[in-house]
Structure formats: C-alpha cells, structure tokens
C-alpha cells in the first residue's frame, strides 16, 4: 500500500506522515510522563523526584533500547524536545496534583495502551532498521514499551509490576510479533505496523477489561 | 603451547576450538538462565517475569560489559542464539518447575561455578581485546560473571547477594588476575586462560564447601 | 579572561591547569568513594560490596553520562587511575572503619558539596563538548553529580535519597544552568565554570545549613 505518487507528492506525504508520527511520539511520551509523575507523588517523592520519574518512565525504555542496539547517543538525549515533553507531563501533574484523583482510570489506561502500542511498534521498527534479527527486534518492542515503567518501579523500590502481573509486555511482544511476521511474509510494512499496533492495543485493553493475568507457578507445583 | 601446525590444520583446530568455546558459552548461558528462572518463581513472578529474569541473569553481565568496553551492539543482542538459549533455560524451569526441588543443590552450584569461571575468563579476555588496561580487564571479569545475578537481585528487590555474602565475584577476580598476570609474564595465553578458569572454579567450590565468606565490619568496629 | 600569553606560556598554563583539574577530579572521586564505602558498611555489605559501592558511587554518575552522550568506552573505564582512586577511598574506610564515626559530619558534607560542584560542572562541560543541546547538558550535570549516589541507594535497596529529600541534584542543575546560560550570553567559559561551580556549592551548603528540602505533595492535595 505504499503510495505510488510522483516524487513531490511522495515527499509531501512523507513530510506529513513524519510530522504525524513525531506528534504521536510526543503524545505517548507525555502520557507516560504523567503516569510516572503520579507514581512519584504516590511514592512520596519530592518535585525533583517527580521530574526524574517523568523523564525515566517516558524515555527510559527508548534510551535503553537505543543503548542496546548501538544507536548512541539515544534519540531522546540528542533531541531535547523529548525531555521538554516529559517535563511538561511532570509539571502538569505537579500543578494539578489535587485533581489527579478525578481523572477517570479508564482514560489513563486507554491512553497508556495507545502509548504502549506506539512505543512497541516504533521500537521493533528501529531495531530492524539497525540490523537486529527479528527475535531481537520483538524483544526491543517490549523493552521500549515497558522499560520506562520498570525503571520507575525500581526507583520506587518495588518489584516491577510488569514482571509479576497484568498483560503488558506480553501485549507489546504480541503486537511486534504480528508486525515482524507480516513483514517477513512480504506484506506491506506500513499496514503491518498498523495491524501490529492494533493487536497490541486490543490485547492490552481486553486484558484490563477481563482482568487477565498470566498464571503463577511455585517451586512445589502449587499456587 | 600454540599449535605450530600447518595453516590448514591450524584453521581446522581453530574452527573446532571456536565451536567448543561457543558450545561452552551456550551451556553457561543455559545454566545461568535456569538459576534466574528458579529465583523468579521463588520471587512470585509470572511467566513473563521468569523469561525476563532468565535473560537478565544469563546475559545481563555480558551486555553490561559490552556496553562499558564499547562493544556495541552487545554480542548477545546481535546474535539471537544467546537469547534463544536463555529462553530455553527459562522454559525448562517453567515446564519442569515441580521437579526443581529434586535437583541436587551441589549440581547447580558446580554448574554455576563452571559458568562463572567461563564468563569471568571470557570477559577479561574480551576486555583485553578491546584495549582495556589489565586492572579494568580484571574488573570486567567480575562484571561479566556476577552482573547478571546482580540484575536479578535488583529486579527481585533484594540487596545483591554478591555484595554481602559468599566468595563469588572474588573468585572471578582471582581467576582473571591469575590469567592477566600470567600473560603479562609472557606465559602462553591459552594455558593461562585454563589456569585462571581453574583457579576461579576451585576457589568458588572450596568456599561453598567450607562455607567461606568475607569478614564483615561495622562503623563502631564491632561485628 | 583567557590568558593572552605567548604560545609557550599558554601551553605551560594549560598543562598546569590540566593537572590541577585532573587532581581535583581524583579528589572528588576519592571523597565520593569514601562516602560509598561508609554507606556500604552501614548497609551490612562485605569488603567486596564495599569496593563495589566505592566504585559505583564515585564513578557511576560519570559512566552513565558517558554512555548517554556516546563517549564510549567511558573515561573511567579507559583510564584505570579513576578505579585506583575509587578503590583507595574504599580501602581507606575498610582499614579505618573504627574511626569513621569521629569524622566531623560538616567536613564530609563540605567535601561532598565540593565534589558535587566539580562533577556537575565537568559533566555539563563534557556534554556540551559532545554536541548536546544546553538543556540536555544541564541534565547531564545532575546525572554526573548524583548518578553515583543513586546507584549506591539502589544497590542498598533504598529509594534514592536524591529523589525524595535534600537540595542536591537541584544544586547541580542550578550551577550548570548558571554556567550554560552565561556561556550562551557570550561570557568567558572559564569564568562561568567557576561561577556555576560556586553557585552549586553555595546552594548545597546553605540548604544543608538551613535544612532546606523541596516541598512534598500528595494526590489528595494535603501533605
């Protein structure tokens, strides 16, 4: 489904699409930063800690992915606009912290699922662009999508939620797997990115709605 | 003791040796992954967490070393077989978790000590190959051997065991020191790698057998 | 205020200044390592843990900065003297641990504030040299100055102090902001480095003296 237009139109479309993708990336960064800031306040951190957790939650996953795939300096260290967006998310919570409890949880969950899908697909895409093998690109989707939340939990001295509850990184893995598999089958990459992102979003939303978690095991065979 | 054979035989030997080393590396990765998965189940993680801890415990030390010495992307990110072996270790525990308690502890300790020795020597070797100074190469041995277990403990919200008990990183340091010192004295590098690895293995096994730990100190001078 | 001397004198001055800066860098490393070792003993770590925390506290911030700005291998991995100085700090505490309680707290706080100022200014300077934007250079000042202490707290299984109490990273940010802003206004870089470092030192010392902390917020609007 690549548009087969003349070069000028193509460049125009590409420019528009690039701006749209950048806008979505900033929106996802903002949402993750807001969630990091809320967790920081709930964890008793001070305003500096709130800003650090906004930054780490929103950008930590992408930074870790970039370090691992050799894309240094990481994109969000080179381009200061990502830090500005993350700090804007932190500042929003700082100034409106009295009203955070009025935000409908479903709204936050939905925006977070959208951010997760975007980060997962973009993470896998970038890993493939840097020459990683398909399996590793799928792993990078999970790291991009859930690495920031893992860092946030480590700073707050919790066992990372993603390792013990919810269908979260699994949704990122599933979405990236759909995208990478489709591309290997020769399907158009833009379409497969949309399908993979939708799969991640749908799996995450349904799992929250139905209260799905992965099963737990114990070393004696009982729960 | 470098074999002074004709080029063809040399290449054949090198090919065999390279395959042997790769096989040992995979075996060590598998053992460390199994240990990470067992710790993950004991810590109440879900299957995703079990796989993450398998990966982090088995490959985290080598990845950290590669990031620090500038060998990016890290070897186990570029070569997907390492991730496959680590996930195989995690899957083994996941499917056989009821039988884990029947594994003789001495077997796990022995395999772990062998993995530690291999990782420590390989880590120091690679650091030297990347131009690091001898002292730093010895430190990289400890990071390669115990970095994964440290990550595992941090994910599980424990103070890393390696920092407070056992002779573990110290065995890695000692083995690497023997190897690096021997090479500086002009002894053949392959022999010194074997001697250093044996020293690490022996020190680790004897310390487990005798229950050795490093002494503890307090700021008031008493234990 | 760059000295407008003949080339020879300039080189001589530069050599002296370079040696002075290196000496200060080692002194800051030593102080941070001593603090890491004291925290390690207080946290019940063994001698290996004491040495690891000396290294991580003293050099972790600079290593993290170097990884993030793409200066790999990090300076303190390439130049083994930094590790030697850090281990000397750890060994000092190990051998003199009975006397640590006799060290006046104000002395440690003052030396630490001096180290923080030096690390913050040097961190921002290096980030600018590597082409980072001013905002990111200011962030790198905070990471260089407080990243090591954050790592130390994570190893000891604490929520990092810098995220919840004291004016510490904020002093690093303020000092670096003064330096970067002054340079953008065309003021001489050496002078602005001194002014920025003095600002960081003064803000840190006054905040300890007056017991300043950042305010805390809660999600219900009350403390």
Tab-separated table of C-alpha atoms in Angstrom, chain A residues 38 41-42 44-49 52-53 55 63 67 72-74 76-78 80 83-84 87 94 97-98 100-101 154-157, chain C residues 67-70 132-136 139-140 150 154 157-160 162-166 169-170 173 214-221:
chain	number	residue	atom	x	y	z
A	38	UNK	CA	1.578	10.240	39.549
A	41	UNK	CA	3.778	11.577	44.150
A	42	UNK	CA	2.115	8.399	45.421
A	44	UNK	CA	6.366	10.284	48.431
A	45	UNK	CA	8.996	11.779	46.138
A	46	UNK	CA	9.761	15.493	46.015
A	47	UNK	CA	9.386	17.690	42.885
A	48	UNK	CA	12.878	16.735	41.661
A	49	UNK	CA	11.931	13.076	42.043
A	52	UNK	CA	13.125	12.361	37.281
A	53	UNK	CA	10.365	9.750	37.260
A	55	UNK	CA	11.698	11.518	32.415
A	63	UNK	CA	17.007	5.123	25.864
A	67	UNK	CA	21.929	1.857	24.060
A	72	UNK	CA	24.085	6.373	20.541
A	73	UNK	CA	23.566	8.990	21.725
A	74	UNK	CA	19.963	7.873	22.248
A	76	UNK	CA	15.812	11.453	23.324
A	77	UNK	CA	19.225	12.636	24.535
A	78	UNK	CA	20.061	14.195	21.160
A	80	UNK	CA	15.829	17.949	23.617
A	83	UNK	CA	12.850	15.904	27.586
A	84	UNK	CA	10.703	19.050	27.321
A	87	UNK	CA	8.958	17.528	31.924
A	94	UNK	CA	2.814	18.827	39.851
A	97	UNK	CA	-1.987	17.081	41.608
A	98	UNK	CA	-5.188	17.870	43.550
A	100	UNK	CA	-5.433	13.680	39.576
A	101	UNK	CA	-7.918	11.579	41.509
A	154	UNK	CA	12.982	0.138	40.559
A	155	UNK	CA	13.407	3.781	41.639
A	156	UNK	CA	10.353	3.392	43.897
A	157	UNK	CA	11.826	0.178	45.350
C	67	UNK	CA	27.143	6.082	27.958
C	68	UNK	CA	24.293	8.541	27.360
C	69	UNK	CA	26.317	11.092	25.406
C	70	UNK	CA	28.068	8.399	23.360
C	132	UNK	CA	24.457	18.076	23.329
C	133	UNK	CA	21.889	20.857	23.492
C	134	UNK	CA	22.052	23.205	26.520
C	135	UNK	CA	19.034	21.667	28.287
C	136	UNK	CA	20.490	18.168	27.964
C	139	UNK	CA	20.583	17.383	32.871
C	140	UNK	CA	23.928	15.648	32.402
C	150	UNK	CA	21.507	6.974	43.106
C	154	UNK	CA	19.567	1.195	44.515
C	157	UNK	CA	17.635	-1.334	48.288
C	158	UNK	CA	16.604	2.217	49.235
C	159	UNK	CA	14.509	4.706	47.323
C	160	UNK	CA	17.278	7.103	46.182
C	162	UNK	CA	18.140	12.444	45.850
C	163	UNK	CA	14.566	11.795	44.662
C	164	UNK	CA	12.864	12.485	47.960
C	165	UNK	CA	14.896	14.778	50.212
C	166	UNK	CA	17.573	17.441	50.327
C	169	UNK	CA	20.593	17.387	42.271
C	170	UNK	CA	18.835	20.747	42.245
C	173	UNK	CA	21.147	21.725	37.970
C	214	UNK	CA	11.752	20.694	48.335
C	215	UNK	CA	8.054	20.692	49.301
C	216	UNK	CA	6.096	17.453	49.140
C	217	UNK	CA	2.730	16.956	47.533
C	218	UNK	CA	0.054	14.317	47.795
C	219	UNK	CA	-2.608	13.200	45.381
C	220	UNK	CA	-5.321	14.491	47.697
C	221	UNK	CA	-3.745	17.918	47.935
